[in-house]
mmCIF file of C-alpha atoms and ligand atoms in Angstrom:
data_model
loop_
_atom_site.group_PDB
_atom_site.id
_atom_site.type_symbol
_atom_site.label_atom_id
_atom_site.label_comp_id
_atom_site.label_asym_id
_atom_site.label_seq_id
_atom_site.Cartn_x
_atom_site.Cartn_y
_atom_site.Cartn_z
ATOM 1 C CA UNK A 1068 4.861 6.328 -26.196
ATOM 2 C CA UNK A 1069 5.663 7.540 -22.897
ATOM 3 C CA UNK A 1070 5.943 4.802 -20.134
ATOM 4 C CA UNK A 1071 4.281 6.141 -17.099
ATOM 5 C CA UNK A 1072 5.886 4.561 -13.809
ATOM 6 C CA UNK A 1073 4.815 3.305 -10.445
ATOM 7 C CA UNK A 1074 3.048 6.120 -8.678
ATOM 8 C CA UNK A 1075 4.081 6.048 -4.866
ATOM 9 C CA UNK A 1076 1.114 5.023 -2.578
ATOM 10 C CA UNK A 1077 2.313 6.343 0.825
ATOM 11 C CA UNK A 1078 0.302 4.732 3.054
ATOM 12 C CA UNK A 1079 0.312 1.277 1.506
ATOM 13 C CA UNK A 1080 4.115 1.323 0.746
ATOM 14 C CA UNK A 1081 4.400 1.890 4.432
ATOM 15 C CA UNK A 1082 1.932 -0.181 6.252
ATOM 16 C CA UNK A 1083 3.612 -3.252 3.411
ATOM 17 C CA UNK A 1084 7.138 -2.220 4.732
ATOM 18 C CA UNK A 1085 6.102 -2.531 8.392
ATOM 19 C CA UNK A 1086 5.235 -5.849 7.928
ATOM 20 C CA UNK A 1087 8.630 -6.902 6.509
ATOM 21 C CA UNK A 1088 10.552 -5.231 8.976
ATOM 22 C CA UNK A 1089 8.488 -7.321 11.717
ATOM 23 C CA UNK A 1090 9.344 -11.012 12.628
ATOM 24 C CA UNK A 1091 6.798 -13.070 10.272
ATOM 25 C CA UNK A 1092 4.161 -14.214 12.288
ATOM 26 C CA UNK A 1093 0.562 -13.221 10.523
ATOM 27 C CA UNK A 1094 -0.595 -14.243 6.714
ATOM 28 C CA UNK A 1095 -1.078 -10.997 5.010
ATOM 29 C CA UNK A 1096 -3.953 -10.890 2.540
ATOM 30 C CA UNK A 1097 -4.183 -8.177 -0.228
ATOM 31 C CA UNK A 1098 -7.456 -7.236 -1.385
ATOM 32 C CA UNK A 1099 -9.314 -4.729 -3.240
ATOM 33 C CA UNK A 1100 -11.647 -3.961 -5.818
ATOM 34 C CA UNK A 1101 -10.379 -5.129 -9.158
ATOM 35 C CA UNK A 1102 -8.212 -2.997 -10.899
ATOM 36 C CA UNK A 1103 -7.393 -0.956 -7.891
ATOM 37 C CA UNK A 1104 -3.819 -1.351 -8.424
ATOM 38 C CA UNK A 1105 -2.386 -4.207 -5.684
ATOM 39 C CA UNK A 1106 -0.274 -6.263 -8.507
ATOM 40 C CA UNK A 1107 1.182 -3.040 -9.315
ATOM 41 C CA UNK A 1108 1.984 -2.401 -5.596
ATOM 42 C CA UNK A 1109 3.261 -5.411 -4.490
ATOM 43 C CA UNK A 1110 5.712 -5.488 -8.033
ATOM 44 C CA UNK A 1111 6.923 -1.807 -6.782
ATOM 45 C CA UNK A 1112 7.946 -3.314 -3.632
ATOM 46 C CA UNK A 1113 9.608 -6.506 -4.537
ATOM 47 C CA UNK A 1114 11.803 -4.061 -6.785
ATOM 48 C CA UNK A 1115 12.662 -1.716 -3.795
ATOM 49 C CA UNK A 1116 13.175 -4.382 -1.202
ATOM 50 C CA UNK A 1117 16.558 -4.558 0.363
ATOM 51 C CA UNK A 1118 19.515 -7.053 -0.734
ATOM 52 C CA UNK A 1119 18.394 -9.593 2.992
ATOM 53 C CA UNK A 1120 15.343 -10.419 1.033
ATOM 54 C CA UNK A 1121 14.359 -13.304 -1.353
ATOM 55 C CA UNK A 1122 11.171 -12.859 -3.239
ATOM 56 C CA UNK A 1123 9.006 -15.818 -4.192
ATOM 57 C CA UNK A 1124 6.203 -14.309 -6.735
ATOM 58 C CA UNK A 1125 3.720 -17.098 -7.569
ATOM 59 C CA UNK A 1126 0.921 -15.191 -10.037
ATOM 60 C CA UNK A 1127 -1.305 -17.423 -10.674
ATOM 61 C CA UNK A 1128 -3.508 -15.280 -13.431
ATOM 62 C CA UNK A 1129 -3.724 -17.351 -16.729
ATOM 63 C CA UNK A 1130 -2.820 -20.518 -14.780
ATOM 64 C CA UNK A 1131 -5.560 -23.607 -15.393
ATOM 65 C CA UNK A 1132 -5.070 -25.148 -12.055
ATOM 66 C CA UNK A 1133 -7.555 -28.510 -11.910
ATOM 67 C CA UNK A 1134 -5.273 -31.015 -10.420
ATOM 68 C CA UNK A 1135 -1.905 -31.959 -8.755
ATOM 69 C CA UNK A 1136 -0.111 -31.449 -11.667
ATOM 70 C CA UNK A 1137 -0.857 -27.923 -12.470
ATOM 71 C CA UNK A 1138 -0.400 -26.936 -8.989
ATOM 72 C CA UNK A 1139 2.837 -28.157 -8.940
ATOM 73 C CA UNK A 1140 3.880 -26.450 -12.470
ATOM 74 C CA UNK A 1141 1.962 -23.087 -11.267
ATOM 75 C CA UNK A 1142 4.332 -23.143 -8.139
ATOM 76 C CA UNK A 1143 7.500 -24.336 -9.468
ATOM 77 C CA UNK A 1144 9.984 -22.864 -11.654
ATOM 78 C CA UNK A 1145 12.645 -25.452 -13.234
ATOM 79 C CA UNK A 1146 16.151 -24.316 -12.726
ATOM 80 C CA UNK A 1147 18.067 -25.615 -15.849
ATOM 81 C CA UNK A 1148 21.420 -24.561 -14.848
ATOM 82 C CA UNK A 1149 21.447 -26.216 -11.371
ATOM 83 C CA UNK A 1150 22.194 -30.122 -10.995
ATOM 84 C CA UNK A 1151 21.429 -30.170 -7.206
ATOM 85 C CA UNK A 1152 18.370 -28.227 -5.493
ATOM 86 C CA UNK A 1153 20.449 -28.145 -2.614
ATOM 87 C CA UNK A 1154 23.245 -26.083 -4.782
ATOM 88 C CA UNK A 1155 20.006 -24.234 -5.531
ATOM 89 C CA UNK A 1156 19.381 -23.422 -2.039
ATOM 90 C CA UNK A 1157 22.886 -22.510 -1.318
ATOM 91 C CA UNK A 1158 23.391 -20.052 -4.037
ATOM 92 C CA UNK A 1159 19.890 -18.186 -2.819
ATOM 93 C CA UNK A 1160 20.235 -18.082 0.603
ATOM 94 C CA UNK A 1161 24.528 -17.265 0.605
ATOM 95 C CA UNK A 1162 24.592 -14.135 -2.333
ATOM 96 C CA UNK A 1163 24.542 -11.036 -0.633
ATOM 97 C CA UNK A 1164 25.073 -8.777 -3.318
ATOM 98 C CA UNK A 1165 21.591 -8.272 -4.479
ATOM 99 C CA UNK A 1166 17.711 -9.080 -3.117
ATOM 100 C CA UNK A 1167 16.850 -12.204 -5.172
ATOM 101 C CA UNK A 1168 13.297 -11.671 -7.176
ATOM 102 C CA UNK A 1169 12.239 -15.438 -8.511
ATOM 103 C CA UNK A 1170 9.221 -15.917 -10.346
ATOM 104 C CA UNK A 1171 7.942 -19.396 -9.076
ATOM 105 C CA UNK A 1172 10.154 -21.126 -6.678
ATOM 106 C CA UNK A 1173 13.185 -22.033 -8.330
ATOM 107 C CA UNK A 1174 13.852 -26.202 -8.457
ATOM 108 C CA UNK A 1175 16.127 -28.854 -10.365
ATOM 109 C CA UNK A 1176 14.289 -31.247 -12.470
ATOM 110 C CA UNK A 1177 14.588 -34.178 -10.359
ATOM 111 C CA UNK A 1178 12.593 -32.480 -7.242
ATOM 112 C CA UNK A 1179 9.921 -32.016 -10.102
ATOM 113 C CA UNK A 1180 9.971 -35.101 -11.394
ATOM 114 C CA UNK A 1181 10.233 -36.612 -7.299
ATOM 115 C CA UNK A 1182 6.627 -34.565 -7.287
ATOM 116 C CA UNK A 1183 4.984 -35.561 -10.227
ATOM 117 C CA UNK A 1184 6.137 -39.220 -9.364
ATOM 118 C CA UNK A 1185 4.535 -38.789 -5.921
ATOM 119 C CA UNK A 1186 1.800 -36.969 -6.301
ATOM 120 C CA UNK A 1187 1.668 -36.382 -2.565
ATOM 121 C CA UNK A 1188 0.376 -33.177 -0.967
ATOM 122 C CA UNK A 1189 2.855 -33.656 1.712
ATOM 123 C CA UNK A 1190 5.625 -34.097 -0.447
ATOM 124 C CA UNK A 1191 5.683 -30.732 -1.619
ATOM 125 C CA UNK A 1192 4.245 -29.076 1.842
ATOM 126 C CA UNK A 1193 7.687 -30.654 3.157
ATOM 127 C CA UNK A 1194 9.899 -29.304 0.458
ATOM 128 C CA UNK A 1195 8.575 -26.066 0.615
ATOM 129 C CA UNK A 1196 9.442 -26.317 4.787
ATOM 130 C CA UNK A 1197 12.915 -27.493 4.416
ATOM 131 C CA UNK A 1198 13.060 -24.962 1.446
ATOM 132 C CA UNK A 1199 12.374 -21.429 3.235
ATOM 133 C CA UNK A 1200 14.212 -22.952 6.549
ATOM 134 C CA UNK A 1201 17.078 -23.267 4.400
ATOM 135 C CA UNK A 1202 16.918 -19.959 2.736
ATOM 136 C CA UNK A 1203 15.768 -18.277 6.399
ATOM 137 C CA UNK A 1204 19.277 -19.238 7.697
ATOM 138 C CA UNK A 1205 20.727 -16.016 5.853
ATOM 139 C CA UNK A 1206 17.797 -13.911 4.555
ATOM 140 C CA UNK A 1207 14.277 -13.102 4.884
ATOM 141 C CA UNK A 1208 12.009 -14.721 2.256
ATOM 142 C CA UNK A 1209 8.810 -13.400 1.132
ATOM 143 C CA UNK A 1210 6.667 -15.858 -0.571
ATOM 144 C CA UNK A 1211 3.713 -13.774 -2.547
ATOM 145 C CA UNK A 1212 0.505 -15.897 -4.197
ATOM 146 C CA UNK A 1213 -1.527 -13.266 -6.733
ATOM 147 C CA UNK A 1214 -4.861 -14.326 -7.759
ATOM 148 C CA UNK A 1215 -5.197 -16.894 -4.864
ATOM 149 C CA UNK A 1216 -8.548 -16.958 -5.698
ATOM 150 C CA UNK A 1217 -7.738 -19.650 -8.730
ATOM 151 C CA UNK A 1218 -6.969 -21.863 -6.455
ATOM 152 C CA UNK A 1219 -10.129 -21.242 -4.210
ATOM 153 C CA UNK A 1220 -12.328 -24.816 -5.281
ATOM 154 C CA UNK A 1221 -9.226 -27.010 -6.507
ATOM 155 C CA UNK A 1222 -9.932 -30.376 -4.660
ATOM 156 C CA UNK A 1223 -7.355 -33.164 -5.005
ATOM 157 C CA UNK A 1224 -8.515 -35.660 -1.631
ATOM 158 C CA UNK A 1225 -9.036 -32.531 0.325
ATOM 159 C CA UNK A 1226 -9.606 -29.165 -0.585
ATOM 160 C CA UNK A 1227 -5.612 -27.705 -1.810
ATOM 161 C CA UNK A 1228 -6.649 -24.335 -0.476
ATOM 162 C CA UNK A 1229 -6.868 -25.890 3.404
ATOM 163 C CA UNK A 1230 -3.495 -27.354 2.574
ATOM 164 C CA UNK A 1231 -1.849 -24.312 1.841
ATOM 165 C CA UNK A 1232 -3.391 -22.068 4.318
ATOM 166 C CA UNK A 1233 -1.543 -24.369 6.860
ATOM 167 C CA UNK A 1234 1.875 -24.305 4.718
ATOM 168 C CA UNK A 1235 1.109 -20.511 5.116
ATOM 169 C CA UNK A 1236 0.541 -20.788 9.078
ATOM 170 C CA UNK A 1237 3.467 -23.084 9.415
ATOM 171 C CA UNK A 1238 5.687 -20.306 7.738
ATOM 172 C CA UNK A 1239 4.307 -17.589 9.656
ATOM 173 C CA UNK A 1240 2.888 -18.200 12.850
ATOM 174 C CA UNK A 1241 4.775 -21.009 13.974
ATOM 175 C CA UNK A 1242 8.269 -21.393 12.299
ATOM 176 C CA UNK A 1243 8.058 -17.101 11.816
ATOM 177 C CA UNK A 1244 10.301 -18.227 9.139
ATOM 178 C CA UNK A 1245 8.704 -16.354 5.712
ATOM 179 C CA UNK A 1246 6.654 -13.333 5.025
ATOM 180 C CA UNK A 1247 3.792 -14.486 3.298
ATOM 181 C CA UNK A 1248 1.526 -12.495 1.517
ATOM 182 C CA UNK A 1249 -2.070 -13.473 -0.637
ATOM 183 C CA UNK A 1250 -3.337 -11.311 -3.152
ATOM 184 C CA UNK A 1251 -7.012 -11.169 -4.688
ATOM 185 C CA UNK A 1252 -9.543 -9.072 -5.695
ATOM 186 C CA UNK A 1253 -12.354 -11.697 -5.511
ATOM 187 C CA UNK A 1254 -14.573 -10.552 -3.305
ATOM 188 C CA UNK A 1255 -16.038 -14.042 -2.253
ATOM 189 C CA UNK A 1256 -13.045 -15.728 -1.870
ATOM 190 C CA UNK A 1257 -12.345 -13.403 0.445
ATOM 191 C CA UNK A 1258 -15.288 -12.989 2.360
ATOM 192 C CA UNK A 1259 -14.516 -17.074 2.510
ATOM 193 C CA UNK A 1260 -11.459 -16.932 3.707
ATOM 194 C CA UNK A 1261 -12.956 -14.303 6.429
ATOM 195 C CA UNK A 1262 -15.117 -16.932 7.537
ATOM 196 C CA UNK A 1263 -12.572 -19.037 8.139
ATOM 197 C CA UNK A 1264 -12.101 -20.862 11.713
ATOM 198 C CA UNK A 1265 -8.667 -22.148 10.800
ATOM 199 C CA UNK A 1266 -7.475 -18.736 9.683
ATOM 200 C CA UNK A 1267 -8.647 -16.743 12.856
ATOM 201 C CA UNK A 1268 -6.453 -14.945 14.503
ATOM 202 C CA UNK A 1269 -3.421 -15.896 11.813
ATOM 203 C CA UNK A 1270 -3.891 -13.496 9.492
ATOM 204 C CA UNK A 1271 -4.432 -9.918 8.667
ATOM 205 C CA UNK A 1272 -6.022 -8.240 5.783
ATOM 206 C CA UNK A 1273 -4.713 -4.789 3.881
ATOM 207 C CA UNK A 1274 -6.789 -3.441 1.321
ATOM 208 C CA UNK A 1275 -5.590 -1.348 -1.889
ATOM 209 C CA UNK A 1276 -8.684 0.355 -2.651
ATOM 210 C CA UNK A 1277 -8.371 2.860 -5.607
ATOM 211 C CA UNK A 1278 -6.264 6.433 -5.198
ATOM 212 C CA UNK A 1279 -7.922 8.372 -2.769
ATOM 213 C CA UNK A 1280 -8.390 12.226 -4.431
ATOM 214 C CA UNK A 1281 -5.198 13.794 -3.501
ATOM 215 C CA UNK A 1282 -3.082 10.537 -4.737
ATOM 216 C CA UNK A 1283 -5.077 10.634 -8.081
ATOM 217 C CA UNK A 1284 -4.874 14.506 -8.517
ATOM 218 C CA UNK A 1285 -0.787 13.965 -8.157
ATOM 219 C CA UNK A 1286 -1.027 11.132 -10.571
ATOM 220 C CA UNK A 1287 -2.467 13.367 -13.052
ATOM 221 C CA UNK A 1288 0.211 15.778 -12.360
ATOM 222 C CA UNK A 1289 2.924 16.721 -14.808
ATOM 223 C CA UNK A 1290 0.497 15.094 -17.898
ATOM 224 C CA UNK A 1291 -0.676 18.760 -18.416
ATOM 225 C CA UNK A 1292 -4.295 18.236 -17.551
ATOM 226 C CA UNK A 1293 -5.754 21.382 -17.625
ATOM 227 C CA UNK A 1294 -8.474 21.826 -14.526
ATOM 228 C CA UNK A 1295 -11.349 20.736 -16.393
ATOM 229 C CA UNK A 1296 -9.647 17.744 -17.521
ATOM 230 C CA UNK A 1297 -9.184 17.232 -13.744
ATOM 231 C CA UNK A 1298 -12.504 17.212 -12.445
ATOM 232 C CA UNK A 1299 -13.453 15.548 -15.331
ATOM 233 C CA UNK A 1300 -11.014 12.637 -14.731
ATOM 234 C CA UNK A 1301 -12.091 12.440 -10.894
ATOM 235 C CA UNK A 1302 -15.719 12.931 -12.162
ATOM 236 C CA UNK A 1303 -15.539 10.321 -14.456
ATOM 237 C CA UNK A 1304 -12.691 7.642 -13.360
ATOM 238 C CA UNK A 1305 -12.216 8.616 -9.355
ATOM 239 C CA UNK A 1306 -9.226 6.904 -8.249
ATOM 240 C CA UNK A 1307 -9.440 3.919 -10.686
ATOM 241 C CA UNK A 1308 -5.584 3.999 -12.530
ATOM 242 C CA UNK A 1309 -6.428 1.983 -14.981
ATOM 243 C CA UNK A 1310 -8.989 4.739 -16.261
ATOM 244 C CA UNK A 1311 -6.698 7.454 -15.380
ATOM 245 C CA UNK A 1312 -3.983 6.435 -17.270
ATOM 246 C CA UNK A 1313 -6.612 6.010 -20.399
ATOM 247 C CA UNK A 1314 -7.171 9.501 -19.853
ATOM 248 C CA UNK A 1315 -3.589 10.480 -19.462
ATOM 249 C CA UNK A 1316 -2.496 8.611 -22.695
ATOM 250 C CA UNK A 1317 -5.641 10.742 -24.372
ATOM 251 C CA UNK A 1318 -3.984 14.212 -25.837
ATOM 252 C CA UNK A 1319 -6.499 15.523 -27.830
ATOM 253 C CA UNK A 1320 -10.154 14.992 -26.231
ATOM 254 C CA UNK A 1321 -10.049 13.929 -22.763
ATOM 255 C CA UNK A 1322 -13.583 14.693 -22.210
ATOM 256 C CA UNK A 1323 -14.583 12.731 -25.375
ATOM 257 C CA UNK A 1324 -12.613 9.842 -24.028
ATOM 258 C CA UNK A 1325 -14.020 9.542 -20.887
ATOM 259 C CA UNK A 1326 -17.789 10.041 -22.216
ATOM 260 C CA UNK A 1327 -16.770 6.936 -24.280
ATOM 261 C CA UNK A 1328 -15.415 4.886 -21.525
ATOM 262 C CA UNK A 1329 -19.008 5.757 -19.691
ATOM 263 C CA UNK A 1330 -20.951 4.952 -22.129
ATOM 264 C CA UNK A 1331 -19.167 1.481 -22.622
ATOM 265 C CA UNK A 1332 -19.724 0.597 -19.211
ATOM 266 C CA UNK A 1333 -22.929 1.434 -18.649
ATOM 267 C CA UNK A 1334 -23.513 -0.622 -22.027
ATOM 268 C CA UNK A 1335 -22.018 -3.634 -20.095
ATOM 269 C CA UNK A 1336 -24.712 -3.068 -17.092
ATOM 270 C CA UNK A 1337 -27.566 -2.967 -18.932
ATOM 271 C CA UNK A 1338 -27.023 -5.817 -20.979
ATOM 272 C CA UNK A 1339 -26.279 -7.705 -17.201
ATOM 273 C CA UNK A 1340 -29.697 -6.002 -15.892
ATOM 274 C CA UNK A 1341 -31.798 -6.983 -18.621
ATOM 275 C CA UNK A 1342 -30.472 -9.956 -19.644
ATOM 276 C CA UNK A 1343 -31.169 -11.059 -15.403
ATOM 277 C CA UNK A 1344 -34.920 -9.165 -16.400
ATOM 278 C CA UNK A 1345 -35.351 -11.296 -19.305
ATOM 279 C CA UNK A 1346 -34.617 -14.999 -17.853
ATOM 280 C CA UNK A 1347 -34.566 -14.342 -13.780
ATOM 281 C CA UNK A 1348 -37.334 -11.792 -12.498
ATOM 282 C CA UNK A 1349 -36.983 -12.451 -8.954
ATOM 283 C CA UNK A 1350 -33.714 -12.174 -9.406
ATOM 284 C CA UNK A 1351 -33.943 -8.843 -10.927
ATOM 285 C CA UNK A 1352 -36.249 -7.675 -8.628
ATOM 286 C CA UNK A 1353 -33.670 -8.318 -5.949
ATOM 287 C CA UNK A 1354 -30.812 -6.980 -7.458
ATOM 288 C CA UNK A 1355 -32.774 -3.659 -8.453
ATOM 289 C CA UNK A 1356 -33.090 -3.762 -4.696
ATOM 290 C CA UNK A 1357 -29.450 -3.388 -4.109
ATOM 291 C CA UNK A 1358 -28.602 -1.208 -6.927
ATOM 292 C CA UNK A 1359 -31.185 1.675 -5.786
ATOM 293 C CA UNK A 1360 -29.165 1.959 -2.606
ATOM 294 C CA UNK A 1361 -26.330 3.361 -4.639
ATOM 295 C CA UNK A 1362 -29.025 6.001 -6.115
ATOM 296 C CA UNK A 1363 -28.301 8.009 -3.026
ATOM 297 C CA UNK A 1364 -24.831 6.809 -1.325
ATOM 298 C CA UNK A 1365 -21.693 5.682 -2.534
ATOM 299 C CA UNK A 1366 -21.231 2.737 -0.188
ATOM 300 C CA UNK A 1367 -23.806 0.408 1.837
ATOM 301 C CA UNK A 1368 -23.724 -2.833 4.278
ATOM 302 C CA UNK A 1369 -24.386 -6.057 4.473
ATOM 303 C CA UNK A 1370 -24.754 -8.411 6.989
ATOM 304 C CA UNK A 1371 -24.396 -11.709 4.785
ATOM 305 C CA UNK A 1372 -23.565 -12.023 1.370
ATOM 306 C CA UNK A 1373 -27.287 -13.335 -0.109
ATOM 307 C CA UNK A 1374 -27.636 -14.331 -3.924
ATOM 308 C CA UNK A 1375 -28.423 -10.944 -5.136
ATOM 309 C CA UNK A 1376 -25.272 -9.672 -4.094
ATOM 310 C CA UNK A 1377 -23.256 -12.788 -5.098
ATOM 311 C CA UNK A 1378 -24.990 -12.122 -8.479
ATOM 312 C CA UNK A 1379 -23.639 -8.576 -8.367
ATOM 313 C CA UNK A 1380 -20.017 -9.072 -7.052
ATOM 314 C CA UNK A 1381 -19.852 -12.079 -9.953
ATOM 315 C CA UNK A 1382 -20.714 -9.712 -12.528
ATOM 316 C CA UNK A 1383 -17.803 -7.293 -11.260
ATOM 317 C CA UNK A 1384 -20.571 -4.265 -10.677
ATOM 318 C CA UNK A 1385 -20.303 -4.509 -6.710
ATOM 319 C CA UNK A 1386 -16.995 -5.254 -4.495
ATOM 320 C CA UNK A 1387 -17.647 -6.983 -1.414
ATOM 321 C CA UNK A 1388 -15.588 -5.439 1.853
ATOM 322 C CA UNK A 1389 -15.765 -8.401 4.410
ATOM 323 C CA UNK A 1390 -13.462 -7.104 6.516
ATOM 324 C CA UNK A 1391 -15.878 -3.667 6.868
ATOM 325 C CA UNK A 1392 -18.951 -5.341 5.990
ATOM 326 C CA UNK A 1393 -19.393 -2.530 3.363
ATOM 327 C CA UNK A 1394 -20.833 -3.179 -0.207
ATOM 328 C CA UNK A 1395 -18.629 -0.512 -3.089
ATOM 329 C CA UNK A 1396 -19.158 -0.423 -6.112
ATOM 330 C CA UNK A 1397 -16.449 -1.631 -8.562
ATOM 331 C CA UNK A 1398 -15.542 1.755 -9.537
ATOM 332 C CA UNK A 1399 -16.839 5.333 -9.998
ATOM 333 C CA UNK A 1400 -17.690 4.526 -13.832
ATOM 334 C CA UNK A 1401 -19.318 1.851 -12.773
ATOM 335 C CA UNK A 1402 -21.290 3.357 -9.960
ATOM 336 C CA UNK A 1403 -22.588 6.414 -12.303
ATOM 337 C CA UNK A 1404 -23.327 3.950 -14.828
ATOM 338 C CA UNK A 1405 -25.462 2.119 -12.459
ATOM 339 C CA UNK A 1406 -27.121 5.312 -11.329
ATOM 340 C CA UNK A 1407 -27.825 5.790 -14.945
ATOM 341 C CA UNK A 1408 -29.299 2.574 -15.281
ATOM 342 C CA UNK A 1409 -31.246 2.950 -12.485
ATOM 343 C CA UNK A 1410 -33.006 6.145 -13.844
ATOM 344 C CA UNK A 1411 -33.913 3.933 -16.936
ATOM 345 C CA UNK A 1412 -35.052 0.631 -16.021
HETATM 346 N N1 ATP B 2863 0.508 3.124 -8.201
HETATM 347 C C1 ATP B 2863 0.396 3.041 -9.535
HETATM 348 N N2 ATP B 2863 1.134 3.822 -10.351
HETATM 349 C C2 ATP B 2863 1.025 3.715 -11.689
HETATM 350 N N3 ATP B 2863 0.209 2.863 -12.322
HETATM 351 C C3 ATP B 2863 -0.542 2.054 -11.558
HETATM 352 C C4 ATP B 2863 -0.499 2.104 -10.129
HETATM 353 N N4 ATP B 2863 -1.358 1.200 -9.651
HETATM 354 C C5 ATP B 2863 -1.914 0.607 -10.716
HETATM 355 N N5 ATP B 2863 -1.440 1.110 -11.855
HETATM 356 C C6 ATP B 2863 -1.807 0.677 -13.203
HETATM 357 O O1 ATP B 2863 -3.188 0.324 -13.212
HETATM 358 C C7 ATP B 2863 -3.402 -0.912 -13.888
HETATM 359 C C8 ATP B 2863 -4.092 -1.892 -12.973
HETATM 360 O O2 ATP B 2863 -3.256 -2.194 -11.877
HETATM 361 P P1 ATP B 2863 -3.069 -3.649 -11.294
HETATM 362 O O3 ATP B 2863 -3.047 -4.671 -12.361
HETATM 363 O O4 ATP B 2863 -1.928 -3.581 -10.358
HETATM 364 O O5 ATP B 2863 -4.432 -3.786 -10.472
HETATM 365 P P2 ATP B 2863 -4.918 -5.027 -9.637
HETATM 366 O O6 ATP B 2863 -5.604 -4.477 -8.442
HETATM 367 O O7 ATP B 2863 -3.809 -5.976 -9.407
HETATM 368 O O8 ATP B 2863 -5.966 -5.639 -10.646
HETATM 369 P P3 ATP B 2863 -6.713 -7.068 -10.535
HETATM 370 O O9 ATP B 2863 -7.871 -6.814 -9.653
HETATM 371 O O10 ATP B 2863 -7.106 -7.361 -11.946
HETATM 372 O O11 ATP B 2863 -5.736 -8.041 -9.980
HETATM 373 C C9 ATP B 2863 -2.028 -1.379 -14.354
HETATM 374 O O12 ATP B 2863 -1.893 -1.073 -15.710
HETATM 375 C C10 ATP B 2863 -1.043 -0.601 -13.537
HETATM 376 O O13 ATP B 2863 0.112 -0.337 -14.223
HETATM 377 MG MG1 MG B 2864 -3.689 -8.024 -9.795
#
C-alpha cells in the first residue's frame, strides 16, 4: 500500500514556527475538533525542527493516569544506558550534530526510583526546573503534552493539572527557558482551561481546524480523483483527513465508500438521539434545540456551555470553540448526518 505523507499546512506550519523562533514566554495550547489533524502537525514539525532544538513529546493517549505513580511513568522515560542523569543532561544539551526528538523525558533509574520513593509533587516540579535550565544552557527545548485532557481531573492533594500549569508558567513566562506546547481536542477541557484566572494572560491558543477547501482539494491531488470524486469527497468528508484519506485509499467506488461512511455515522447519531429520547426527554428536547440550528447554518454561538451542549460535545457530535465562542460540528459527515436526523426525528 502506498504510504501517503504529511500534507503541508501553510498557515499552521508557520504561525507554529513563529513561536519557536520567539523567546518562550506564552503556553501554547493546540486545539481542534477531533481528528482535525494537530498530532499529525505537531509530529511534522518536531521532524523538521532545526539541530538547536530538543524535543520533549509526552502523548499521553492510552495512558491510565489515576495517581502519582502513573504520572510519573507517563512523563518519564528510563534511560538504561546512562548511570548518571546528570551525564544524561550533558549528552542532550552538548550534541550538536542533530535536533534531539525524546519520547518522555529521558531519566536514570535512580531519579525514578528518588520519585516514586518521594512521592512529592515538588520533587519532580524541581527536577523538571533544574532539567530544562540545564538543557537551555546550549539549546532550545520544546516540551509538548498531547491529550492534556487525561490529565484534566487527576487529584493527588491538589488538583495535578494546577501543578503543572505553573511548571508550564515557570518555563515560559518567567524563566523563558522552554517552549511549551498543550495539545487537545476536548472541547471542555479547554473551554476550562479558558476560564482559567491563573492562566490569563500566559497563554495563547492555535487551533488546527480541518483543511480548509483549497488545502483538501491539493490533498486529493495526484490520487487521480476524477472531478466528481472531488466534490464528492468535499461533499461528503470537507476537510476531515482522516475521511479523505479513506477515500483516497478507495480505487474502485469512491462514491460507494463515502455513502457508507455516511450512513455509519448517521447510524451512530441516531442511536445517541434516541437512546437520550428513550431515558432523558428533557434532555432530548434540549438537545433537538441545538441540533435544529445546524438545519440552516454550519456554525452557531454560545454564551455558556449548558448541559445540552456538554451532552453534545461528550458524544463527539458538536466541538466547542471557547476561544470564538462558536459551536461546529465535529465534522461535515457528522453535520449532514445530523441534518438527516433532524428531518427524521
Ligand atoms: N497534514 C496531514 N497530512 C496527511 N495526513 C494527515 C494530515 N493531518 C492529519 N492527517 C491524518 O489524519 C489522521 C488524523 O490525524 P491526527 O491523529 O493528527 O488528528 P488529531 O487532531 O490529533 O486527532 P485527535 O483529535 O484524535 O487527537 C491521521 O491518520 C493522520 O495521518
Ligand atoms: Mg491527536
Amino acid at each position: 500500500m502506498r504510504r501517503i505523507g504529511f500534507h503541508d499546512r501553510d498557515k499552521e506550519m508557520k504561525e507554529i514556527r513563529d513561536i519557536l523562533d520567539a523567546e518562550p514566554s506564552l503556553i501554547t495550547f493546540v486545539y481542534g475538533p477531533i481528528n482535525s489533524g494537530k498530532t499529525a502537525l505537531i509530529t511534522h514539525l518536531i521532524e523538521e525542527l532545526p539541530e538547536d532544538y530538543v524535543v520533549f513529546y509526552v502523548n499521553l493517549r492510552g495512558k491510565f493516569i489515576s495517581n502519582y505513580d502513573d504520572f510519573v511513568r507517563a512523563l518519564f522515560k528510563l534511560d538504561r544506558e546512562k548511570k548518571e542523569y546528570k551525564e544524561i543532561l550533558r549528552t542532550i544539551s552538548e550534541v550538536s550534530l542533530k535536533s534531539l526528538k525524546f519520547t518522555g523525558i529521558p531519566v536514570t533509574e535512580g531519579v525514578l526510583d528518588l520519585f516514586f520513593k518521594e512521592k512529592t509533587y515538588d520533587d519532580v516540579f524541581e527536577f523538571l526546573e533544574d532539567y530544562f535550565t540545564e538543557i537551555a544552557k546550549n539549546k532550545v527545548p520544546v516540551l509538548i503534552v498531547d491529550e492534556l485532557q487525561k490529565i484534566g481531573d487527576v487529584r493527588i492533594n491538589t488538583h495535578l493539572i494546577y501543578e503543572l500549569f505553573n511548571l508550564f508558567i515557570r518555563l515560559t513566562k518567567e524563566l523563558h527557558l522552554c517552549h511549551v506546547f498543550a495539545v487537545t481536542s476536548d472541547s471542555l477541557f479547554i473551554e476550562q482551561v479558558y476560564s482559567e484566572a491563573m492562566l490569563e494572560g500566559r497563554c495563547r491558543y492555535l487551533m488546527v481546524d480541518d483543511f480548509d477547501y483549497e488545502t483538501a482539494a491539493a490533498f486529493l491531488d495526484g490520487h487521480d480523483f476524477t472531478d466528481d470524486e472531488r466534490t464528492i469527497a468535499w461533499g461528503y468528508c470537507g476537510g476531515k483527513p482522516v475521511c479523505l484519506l479513506e477515500l483516497m485509499n478507495t480505487k474502485d467506488d469512491r462514491k460507494g465508500k463515502a455513502e457508507e461512511m455516511f450512513k455509519i455515522r448517521k447510524g451512530q447519531i441516531e442511536e445517541v438521539i434516541y437512546s437520550l429520547e428513550a431515558n432523558d426527554k428533557k434532555m432530548f428536547d434540549a438537545v433537538l434545540g441545538i441540533l435544529s440550528e445546524f438545519i440552516v447554518s454550519e456554525k452557531t454561538t454560545y454564551k455558556y456551555l449548558n448541559d445540552e451542549i456538554k451532552f453534545l460535545v461528550r458524544k463527539n457530535i458538536i466541538f466547542a470553540d471557547s476561544v470564538n465562542k462558536e459551536l461546529v460540528p465535529q465534522s461535515q459527515l457528522t453535520l449532514s448526518a445530523m441534518r438527516e436526523v433532524m428531518r427524521d426525528v
